[in-house]
Coordinates of C-alpha atoms in Angstrom, one line a residue:
M17 CA 128.3 142.7 127.8
S18 CA 130.1 139.3 128.1
T19 CA 129.4 137.8 131.4
H20 CA 131.1 134.4 131.0
E21 CA 133.4 132.3 128.8
V22 CA 131.9 129.3 127.0
F23 CA 134.0 126.2 127.6
N24 CA 133.5 122.5 128.2
Q25 CA 130.9 122.4 125.4
V26 CA 131.1 119.6 122.8
P27 CA 132.1 120.6 119.3
P28 CA 129.7 119.8 116.4
I29 CA 129.9 116.2 115.2
T30 CA 129.7 117.4 111.6
P31 CA 131.2 116.7 109.2
F32 CA 131.5 113.0 109.8
D33 CA 131.2 109.8 107.8
T34 CA 128.1 107.8 108.7
G35 CA 129.5 104.9 106.8
R36 CA 132.5 104.6 109.1
N37 CA 131.1 101.6 110.9
P38 CA 133.1 98.4 111.1
A39 CA 130.1 96.2 111.7
L40 CA 128.4 97.6 108.6
L41 CA 131.4 97.5 106.3
E42 CA 132.4 94.0 107.5
G43 CA 128.9 92.8 106.8
L44 CA 128.9 94.5 103.4
H45 CA 131.9 92.4 102.3
R46 CA 130.8 89.2 104.1
E47 CA 127.4 89.2 102.4
G48 CA 128.7 89.7 98.9
A49 CA 128.5 93.4 98.2
G50 CA 132.0 94.6 98.8
W51 CA 131.9 96.1 95.4
A52 CA 129.6 98.8 96.8
E53 CA 131.9 100.1 99.6
T54 CA 132.8 103.2 97.7
E55 CA 129.2 104.1 97.1
V56 CA 128.4 103.4 100.8
R57 CA 131.3 105.6 102.0
E58 CA 130.5 108.5 99.6
L59 CA 126.8 108.5 100.7
G60 CA 127.9 108.3 104.3
E61 CA 130.2 111.3 103.9
L62 CA 127.4 113.3 102.3
A63 CA 124.9 112.3 105.0
G64 CA 127.2 113.5 107.7
T65 CA 127.7 117.0 106.3
A66 CA 126.3 119.9 108.2
E67 CA 124.2 120.8 105.1
V68 CA 122.5 117.5 104.9
Q69 CA 122.0 117.3 108.7
D70 CA 120.4 120.7 108.5
R71 CA 118.0 119.5 105.7
G72 CA 116.9 116.8 108.0
R73 CA 116.2 119.3 110.7
L74 CA 114.3 121.6 108.4
A75 CA 112.2 118.8 106.9
N76 CA 111.0 118.0 110.5
E77 CA 110.6 121.6 111.7
Y78 CA 108.4 122.4 108.7
P79 CA 106.3 119.3 108.3
P80 CA 104.0 118.7 105.3
V81 CA 100.8 120.6 104.8
L82 CA 97.6 119.3 103.3
R83 CA 95.8 121.3 100.6
T84 CA 92.4 119.7 99.9
H85 CA 91.2 122.5 97.6
D86 CA 92.6 125.2 95.4
R87 CA 91.6 128.8 95.7
Y88 CA 88.7 128.3 93.4
G89 CA 87.1 125.4 95.3
H90 CA 88.4 122.6 93.1
R91 CA 89.4 119.4 95.0
V92 CA 93.2 119.0 94.6
D93 CA 94.3 116.7 97.5
E94 CA 97.9 117.8 97.4
V95 CA 100.5 117.7 100.1
E96 CA 103.2 120.4 100.2
F97 CA 106.7 119.7 101.6
H98 CA 109.6 121.9 102.6
P99 CA 112.3 122.0 99.9
S100 CA 114.6 120.1 102.2
W101 CA 112.3 117.1 101.9
H102 CA 112.6 117.0 98.1
E103 CA 116.4 117.3 98.3
L104 CA 116.6 114.4 100.7
M105 CA 114.3 112.3 98.4
R106 CA 116.3 113.3 95.4
V107 CA 119.5 111.9 96.9
A108 CA 117.8 108.7 98.2
V109 CA 116.3 108.0 94.8
G110 CA 119.5 108.9 93.0
A111 CA 121.4 106.5 95.2
G112 CA 119.0 103.6 94.3
L113 CA 117.6 103.2 97.8
H114 CA 114.1 102.6 96.4
G115 CA 113.3 100.0 93.7
S116 CA 116.6 99.9 91.9
P117 CA 118.0 96.6 93.4
W118 CA 115.2 94.7 91.7
L119 CA 116.4 95.8 88.4
D120 CA 120.1 95.1 89.1
D121 CA 121.3 91.5 88.5
R122 CA 124.6 91.9 90.3
P123 CA 125.1 89.7 93.4
G124 CA 124.6 91.5 96.6
T125 CA 122.4 94.3 95.4
H126 CA 120.0 94.1 98.3
V127 CA 122.9 94.1 100.7
A128 CA 124.4 97.1 99.1
R129 CA 121.0 98.9 99.2
A130 CA 120.6 98.0 102.9
A131 CA 124.0 99.5 103.7
K132 CA 123.3 102.7 101.8
F133 CA 119.8 102.9 103.3
Y134 CA 121.5 102.7 106.8
T135 CA 124.1 105.4 106.1
W136 CA 121.7 107.8 104.5
G137 CA 119.1 107.3 107.3
F138 CA 121.3 109.4 109.5
A139 CA 120.0 112.4 107.5
D140 CA 116.3 111.9 108.3
A141 CA 114.1 108.9 109.0
G142 CA 110.8 110.3 107.7
H143 CA 111.6 110.4 104.0
M144 CA 112.9 106.9 104.1
C145 CA 109.3 105.7 104.5
P146 CA 108.2 106.3 100.9
I147 CA 111.6 105.1 99.7
S148 CA 111.1 101.9 101.6
M149 CA 107.6 101.3 100.2
T150 CA 108.7 101.9 96.7
Y151 CA 111.4 99.3 97.2
A152 CA 108.8 96.9 98.7
V153 CA 106.1 97.3 96.1
I154 CA 108.0 95.6 93.2
P155 CA 107.9 92.0 94.4
A156 CA 104.2 92.3 95.2
L157 CA 103.5 94.0 91.9
R158 CA 105.0 91.0 90.0
H159 CA 101.9 89.1 90.8
N160 CA 100.4 91.0 87.9
P161 CA 103.0 90.7 85.1
E162 CA 101.3 93.3 82.9
L163 CA 101.4 96.0 85.6
A164 CA 104.9 95.0 86.6
A165 CA 106.2 95.4 83.0
R166 CA 104.6 98.8 82.8
Y167 CA 105.7 100.3 86.1
E168 CA 108.8 98.4 87.4
P169 CA 111.3 100.5 85.3
L170 CA 109.8 103.7 86.6
L171 CA 109.7 102.4 90.2
G172 CA 113.4 101.6 89.9
S173 CA 114.4 104.8 88.0
R174 CA 117.0 107.0 89.7
V175 CA 115.1 110.1 88.8
Y176 CA 113.0 111.8 91.5
E177 CA 110.0 113.6 90.0
F178 CA 107.3 115.1 92.3
G179 CA 103.9 116.1 91.1
L180 CA 100.6 114.7 89.8
R181 CA 100.8 113.2 86.4
E182 CA 99.8 110.0 84.7
P183 CA 102.5 107.5 85.9
S184 CA 103.7 106.3 82.5
T185 CA 104.5 110.0 81.5
K186 CA 106.9 110.5 84.4
A187 CA 110.6 109.8 84.6
G188 CA 110.3 108.1 88.0
L189 CA 107.6 106.9 90.4
I190 CA 107.1 106.7 94.2
A191 CA 104.7 104.1 95.6
G192 CA 102.8 103.8 98.9
M193 CA 100.8 101.3 100.8
S194 CA 97.3 101.6 102.2
M195 CA 96.0 98.7 104.2
T196 CA 94.7 99.4 107.7
E197 CA 91.2 100.7 108.6
K198 CA 89.6 102.2 111.7
Q199 CA 88.1 99.0 112.9
G200 CA 90.9 96.6 112.0
G201 CA 94.4 97.9 112.4
S202 CA 96.7 94.8 112.0
D203 CA 93.6 92.6 111.5
V204 CA 93.4 93.5 107.8
R205 CA 90.9 90.7 107.2
A206 CA 88.4 92.9 109.0
N207 CA 88.6 95.5 106.2
T208 CA 85.4 96.8 104.8
T209 CA 86.6 98.6 101.7
T210 CA 84.9 97.1 98.7
A211 CA 86.1 96.3 95.2
T212 CA 83.5 95.8 92.5
P213 CA 84.6 94.4 89.1
R214 CA 84.0 96.4 85.9
P215 CA 83.6 95.2 82.4
D216 CA 87.0 96.6 81.3
G217 CA 88.9 94.5 83.9
S218 CA 89.3 97.3 86.5
Y219 CA 87.6 97.5 89.8
R220 CA 85.6 100.2 91.5
I221 CA 87.1 100.8 95.0
V222 CA 85.0 102.4 97.8
G223 CA 86.1 102.8 101.4
H224 CA 88.1 104.5 104.0
K225 CA 91.7 103.9 105.0
W226 CA 92.9 104.9 108.5
F227 CA 96.7 105.0 107.9
T228 CA 98.1 105.8 104.4
S229 CA 101.7 106.7 104.6
A230 CA 103.1 109.1 102.0
P231 CA 99.7 110.0 100.4
M232 CA 101.5 112.1 97.8
S233 CA 102.9 108.9 96.1
D234 CA 102.1 108.2 92.5
M235 CA 100.4 104.9 93.3
F236 CA 99.3 102.7 96.1
L237 CA 98.9 99.0 96.9
T238 CA 95.7 98.6 98.9
L239 CA 93.4 95.8 100.2
A240 CA 89.7 95.6 99.5
Q241 CA 87.0 93.0 99.6
A242 CA 86.3 91.7 96.1
P243 CA 83.6 89.1 95.3
G244 CA 86.3 86.4 95.8
G245 CA 87.5 87.8 99.1
L246 CA 90.1 90.1 100.4
S247 CA 92.3 91.1 97.5
C248 CA 95.2 93.4 96.6
F249 CA 94.8 96.3 94.1
L250 CA 97.1 98.9 92.5
L251 CA 95.6 102.4 92.5
P252 CA 97.4 105.2 90.6
R253 CA 96.6 108.8 91.7
V254 CA 96.2 109.7 88.0
L255 CA 94.4 107.4 85.6
P256 CA 95.7 106.5 82.1
D257 CA 93.2 109.0 80.5
G258 CA 94.8 111.8 82.6
A259 CA 91.9 112.1 85.0
R260 CA 92.6 112.2 88.8
N261 CA 91.6 109.0 90.5
P262 CA 89.1 110.0 93.2
I263 CA 91.4 109.3 96.2
R264 CA 90.5 111.9 98.7
I265 CA 93.0 112.9 101.4
Q266 CA 90.8 113.6 104.5
R267 CA 93.4 114.7 106.9
L268 CA 97.1 114.3 107.9
K269 CA 97.9 112.5 111.1
D270 CA 99.5 114.5 113.9
K271 CA 102.1 111.9 114.9
L272 CA 104.6 111.4 117.8
G273 CA 107.5 111.4 115.4
N274 CA 108.2 110.8 111.7
K275 CA 107.2 114.4 111.3
S276 CA 108.8 115.1 107.9
N277 CA 106.7 112.4 106.3
A278 CA 103.0 112.7 105.7
S279 CA 100.6 110.0 106.9
A280 CA 96.9 110.4 106.1
E281 CA 93.4 109.1 106.3
I282 CA 92.0 108.7 102.8
E283 CA 88.7 108.0 101.1
Y284 CA 88.3 105.9 98.0
D285 CA 85.3 107.6 96.4
N286 CA 84.6 105.2 93.5
A287 CA 88.3 105.0 92.7
T288 CA 89.7 102.8 90.0
G289 CA 92.1 100.0 90.8
W290 CA 93.6 96.9 89.1
L291 CA 93.9 93.5 90.7
V292 CA 97.3 92.4 91.8
G293 CA 97.3 88.6 92.3
G294 CA 94.0 86.6 92.4
E295 CA 90.8 87.5 94.1
G296 CA 91.0 86.3 97.7
A297 CA 94.8 86.3 97.7
G298 CA 95.2 89.8 99.1
V299 CA 97.2 88.9 102.2
K300 CA 99.4 86.4 100.4
T301 CA 100.1 89.0 97.7
I302 CA 100.8 92.0 99.9
I303 CA 102.9 90.0 102.3
E304 CA 105.6 90.2 99.7
M305 CA 105.6 93.9 100.3
V306 CA 105.4 93.6 104.1
N307 CA 108.4 91.3 104.2
M308 CA 110.5 93.9 102.5
T309 CA 109.3 96.8 104.6
R310 CA 109.9 94.6 107.7
L311 CA 113.5 94.4 106.6
D312 CA 113.6 98.2 106.4
C313 CA 112.1 98.4 109.9
V314 CA 115.1 96.5 111.2
I315 CA 117.4 98.7 109.1
G316 CA 115.7 101.8 110.4
S317 CA 116.0 100.7 114.1
A318 CA 119.6 99.7 113.6
T319 CA 120.3 103.1 112.1
G320 CA 118.7 104.8 115.0
M321 CA 120.8 102.8 117.4
R322 CA 124.0 103.8 115.6
V323 CA 122.9 107.4 115.6
G324 CA 122.3 107.3 119.3
A325 CA 125.6 105.4 120.1
V326 CA 127.7 107.7 117.9
N327 CA 126.3 110.9 119.4
A328 CA 126.6 109.6 123.0
V329 CA 130.2 108.6 122.4
H330 CA 131.1 111.9 120.7
H331 CA 129.6 113.8 123.6
A332 CA 131.5 111.7 126.2
R333 CA 134.8 112.1 124.4
H334 CA 134.7 115.9 124.6
R335 CA 132.7 116.7 127.8
E336 CA 134.3 116.8 131.3
A337 CA 132.7 116.3 134.6
F338 CA 134.1 115.8 138.1
G339 CA 137.6 116.3 136.8
A340 CA 137.7 113.8 133.9
K341 CA 136.3 113.2 130.5
L342 CA 133.0 111.4 130.6
I343 CA 134.4 108.6 128.4
D344 CA 137.1 107.9 131.0
Q345 CA 134.7 107.4 133.9
P346 CA 133.9 103.7 134.6
A347 CA 130.1 104.1 135.0
M348 CA 129.8 106.0 131.7
R349 CA 132.1 103.6 129.9
N350 CA 129.8 100.8 130.9
V351 CA 126.8 102.6 129.5
L352 CA 128.5 103.6 126.2
A353 CA 129.9 100.1 125.7
D354 CA 126.4 98.6 126.2
L355 CA 124.9 101.0 123.7
V356 CA 127.6 100.1 121.1
I357 CA 127.1 96.4 121.7
E358 CA 123.4 96.7 121.1
S359 CA 124.1 98.8 117.9
D360 CA 126.7 96.3 116.6
A361 CA 124.3 93.4 117.2
A362 CA 121.5 95.0 115.4
T363 CA 123.7 96.0 112.5
T364 CA 125.3 92.6 112.1
V365 CA 122.0 90.7 112.1
M366 CA 120.5 93.3 109.7
M367 CA 123.3 92.6 107.2
R368 CA 122.7 88.9 107.5
L369 CA 119.0 89.4 106.7
A370 CA 119.9 91.5 103.7
G371 CA 122.1 88.7 102.5
A372 CA 119.3 86.2 102.9
T373 CA 117.1 88.5 100.9
D374 CA 119.6 88.5 98.1
R375 CA 119.8 84.7 98.1
A376 CA 116.2 83.8 98.9
G377 CA 115.1 83.6 95.2
T378 CA 117.5 80.8 94.4
D379 CA 118.3 79.2 97.8
A380 CA 115.4 77.5 99.7
K381 CA 117.3 77.4 103.0
E382 CA 118.0 81.1 102.8
S383 CA 114.4 81.8 102.0
A384 CA 113.3 79.7 105.0
L385 CA 115.8 81.5 107.2
R386 CA 114.7 84.9 106.0
R387 CA 111.0 84.0 106.8
I388 CA 111.7 83.2 110.4
A389 CA 114.6 85.4 111.2
L390 CA 113.0 88.5 109.8
A391 CA 109.9 88.1 112.0
V392 CA 112.1 87.3 115.1
T393 CA 114.5 90.2 114.5
K394 CA 111.8 92.7 113.6
Y395 CA 110.2 92.0 117.0
W396 CA 113.4 92.3 119.1
V397 CA 115.5 95.0 117.4
C398 CA 112.6 97.3 116.9
K399 CA 111.5 96.7 120.5
R400 CA 115.0 97.6 121.8
A401 CA 115.3 100.9 119.8
P402 CA 113.2 103.2 122.1
A403 CA 115.1 102.2 125.2
H404 CA 118.4 102.6 123.4
A405 CA 117.4 106.1 122.2
A406 CA 116.4 107.1 125.7
E407 CA 119.7 106.0 127.2
A408 CA 121.7 107.6 124.4
L409 CA 119.8 110.9 125.0
E410 CA 120.5 110.7 128.7
C411 CA 124.2 110.5 128.0
L412 CA 124.0 114.1 126.8
G413 CA 122.2 115.1 130.0
G414 CA 120.1 118.3 129.7
N415 CA 121.8 119.0 126.3
G416 CA 120.2 115.9 125.0
Y417 CA 116.8 117.0 126.1
A418 CA 117.1 120.1 124.0
E419 CA 115.7 119.9 120.4
E420 CA 118.8 121.4 118.9
S421 CA 120.8 118.4 119.9
G422 CA 118.7 116.2 117.5
M423 CA 118.3 113.6 120.2
P424 CA 114.6 114.3 120.9
R425 CA 113.8 113.7 117.2
L426 CA 115.6 110.3 117.5
Y427 CA 113.7 109.5 120.6
R428 CA 110.3 110.3 119.1
E429 CA 111.1 108.3 116.0
A430 CA 112.3 105.2 117.8
P431 CA 108.9 103.6 118.6
L432 CA 107.6 103.7 115.0
M433 CA 109.5 100.7 113.7
S434 CA 108.1 98.4 116.4
I435 CA 104.5 99.5 115.4
W436 CA 104.8 99.7 111.7
E437 CA 104.3 96.4 109.8
G438 CA 103.0 94.6 112.8
S439 CA 103.5 95.6 116.4
G440 CA 105.2 93.4 119.0
N441 CA 102.6 90.8 119.4
V442 CA 101.9 90.5 115.7
A443 CA 105.6 90.0 114.9
A444 CA 106.1 87.5 117.7
L445 CA 103.0 85.5 116.8
D446 CA 104.0 85.6 113.1
A447 CA 107.3 83.9 114.1
L448 CA 105.3 81.2 115.8
R449 CA 103.0 80.9 112.8
A450 CA 106.0 80.4 110.5
M451 CA 107.4 77.6 112.8
G452 CA 104.0 75.9 112.8
R453 CA 103.2 76.1 109.1
Q454 CA 106.7 75.9 107.7
P455 CA 108.8 73.6 109.8
E456 CA 111.7 74.1 107.4
T457 CA 112.1 77.6 108.9
V458 CA 113.0 76.1 112.3
E459 CA 115.5 73.8 110.7
A460 CA 117.1 76.7 108.8
Y461 CA 117.2 78.8 112.0
F462 CA 119.0 76.1 114.0
E463 CA 121.3 75.3 111.2
E464 CA 122.3 79.0 111.2
V465 CA 122.9 79.4 114.9
T466 CA 124.6 76.1 115.5
R467 CA 127.3 77.1 113.1
A468 CA 128.7 79.1 116.0
K469 CA 128.4 76.1 118.4
G470 CA 131.5 75.5 120.5
E471 CA 132.7 79.0 120.2
N472 CA 131.1 80.4 123.4
P473 CA 129.7 78.4 126.3
R474 CA 126.9 80.9 127.1
L475 CA 125.8 80.8 123.5
D476 CA 125.8 77.0 123.6
D477 CA 123.7 77.0 126.7
A478 CA 121.2 79.5 125.2
I479 CA 120.8 77.3 122.1
A480 CA 120.0 74.3 124.3
R481 CA 117.6 76.4 126.4
L482 CA 115.9 77.6 123.3
G483 CA 115.4 74.0 122.1
K484 CA 113.7 73.2 125.4
E485 CA 111.4 76.2 125.1
L486 CA 110.3 75.2 121.6
S487 CA 109.7 71.6 122.5
D488 CA 107.1 72.7 125.1
L489 CA 104.0 73.8 123.2
E490 CA 101.8 74.3 126.2
D491 CA 100.8 78.0 126.5
I492 CA 103.2 78.8 123.6
E493 CA 101.1 81.9 122.5
Y494 CA 101.2 83.2 126.0
R495 CA 105.0 82.8 126.0
A496 CA 105.4 84.1 122.5
R497 CA 107.4 87.2 123.4
R498 CA 109.7 85.2 125.7
V499 CA 110.4 82.6 123.1
V500 CA 110.9 85.0 120.2
E501 CA 113.2 87.3 122.4
L502 CA 115.4 84.3 123.1
M503 CA 115.5 83.4 119.4
A504 CA 116.5 86.9 118.5
L505 CA 119.3 87.0 121.1
V506 CA 120.6 83.6 120.1
L507 CA 120.6 84.7 116.5
Q508 CA 122.5 87.9 117.3
G509 CA 124.9 86.1 119.5
A510 CA 125.7 83.5 116.9
Q511 CA 126.3 86.2 114.3
L512 CA 128.6 88.2 116.6
V513 CA 130.5 85.1 117.8
R514 CA 131.2 84.2 114.1
H515 CA 131.7 87.6 112.6
G516 CA 131.8 90.3 115.2
H517 CA 134.6 92.0 117.2
P518 CA 135.7 89.5 119.9
A519 CA 135.2 92.1 122.7
V520 CA 131.7 92.8 121.5
A521 CA 130.8 89.1 121.0
D522 CA 132.1 88.2 124.5
A523 CA 130.3 91.1 126.2
F524 CA 127.1 90.3 124.3
C525 CA 127.1 86.7 125.3
A526 CA 128.1 87.4 128.9
S527 CA 125.3 89.9 129.3
R528 CA 122.4 89.0 127.0
L529 CA 122.9 85.3 127.1
G530 CA 124.4 85.0 130.6
D531 CA 122.9 85.4 134.1
D532 CA 124.8 88.6 135.0
W533 CA 122.8 91.2 133.1
G534 CA 120.8 94.0 134.6
I535 CA 117.7 95.6 133.2
A536 CA 119.0 99.0 132.2
F537 CA 121.8 99.8 129.8
G538 CA 125.1 100.2 131.6
T539 CA 124.8 96.9 133.6
L540 CA 127.5 94.9 131.8
P541 CA 129.4 92.5 134.0
T542 CA 133.0 93.1 135.0
G543 CA 135.9 92.1 132.7
V544 CA 134.4 93.6 129.6
D545 CA 136.9 95.4 127.3
T546 CA 134.9 98.6 127.2
A547 CA 137.6 100.7 125.6
A548 CA 137.8 98.5 122.5
I549 CA 134.0 98.4 122.2
V550 CA 133.4 102.1 122.6
E551 CA 136.1 102.9 120.0
R552 CA 133.9 101.3 117.4
A553 CA 131.6 104.3 117.6
F554 CA 134.3 106.9 116.9
V555 CA 133.3 108.8 113.7
A556 CA 134.8 112.2 114.1

């Protein structure tokens, strides 16, 4: 029998348009890809449907399963996925979120891809990992023109085809990356996997890899010690003669988040690989891939922040407590506005980095800016994501702690971007390394941020303070995080002052760059136009 009436519960957010984001769309046009707005909005509308949101849920509730052998005892090394995973992958590949931008000579293709990657990421973060690696493998593969000519068209094909076959016989390919080992982690120069030259020009690869994301990919870039030093190699899972390359999947990792995606330990048991770049140039070669996946780390974290802010604001617009809507209560408005500010800042700088990526090939200053700004932003935006997810979850109260809200999945996913492609210290020290080895990066950075000089006194003060920090080289590595954090905040502040909503820019500078900012979210100073800021997260 009915014992009560259900009321004061928040209606479903679906359907909604994940591309309905002023910071994203403004950046799309500003960075030269306004032609892609229709594609972005169509993908955003699809991502926000109840059907697609449910596919993301199912792909995580039914994670991949490893089948090392078939029923007869033959080694097969196959990973099985829920059908929802394949549907998500099919849309992502069809929308060109993987290697397609490298084959498109229109201006702004990387910006367009970043915006679509962001909007589709609302569906599920896990499947975006192999999509990201396929995007990133192409610039590294170009160090071997023969391999690039053979595989680039397939890595950029908008056909998703799952299953083990010789790569050149498939309509489209997915690529992975396999670098770290038990003893090394980020210190890839400590790798012990060996590569022995063969007479036919290939190499015999022997070793163990500790983290190989998306082990069901058609091919991998990997690092191994060749006679000339640490080198980069391409290993297909199926060889040109149709034989399986002996890449053994030992186990799948039981991870905190990213459950829909498989990550594995693998063994190269006399596997066959082809050199990409020269012997001894492994780090230099694969850094091309790392730079691209670092951009996607920033996009992924910015997406997560937008997911959190949108869900928190949606809940607050419909939920009442203590006689008023949550969104109308001052303390909650402070929290919500702070979440939106962080999201807008991450999205705005993300689009600037995507623009720099588009222009880096022909513009030396943009290339230098991308080098330093990507390391700086990767450190800060990805570091902020877990705290942002936790606060957004808390806005939903106990409902946010329940799995069916989707917020626990967001919370578990949030730390990954800060770990992947170099954890906090690696990213911060890489920024210092860039400044030391490529002084033109510092010049490009300050040229970028000083374009906003005179527009906000707190930003001006922060730029001057940063100059003093960088002029003092004593204990610079010890202060690495402090320095890089300030660089990231100044860069975000400059972008918002020049291009952001005035209320967001003022609040960002007053809090992040001022002296009136608390530690937790929801500690904005008085005088902030919270209503105008929060409205930017209305999607349904």
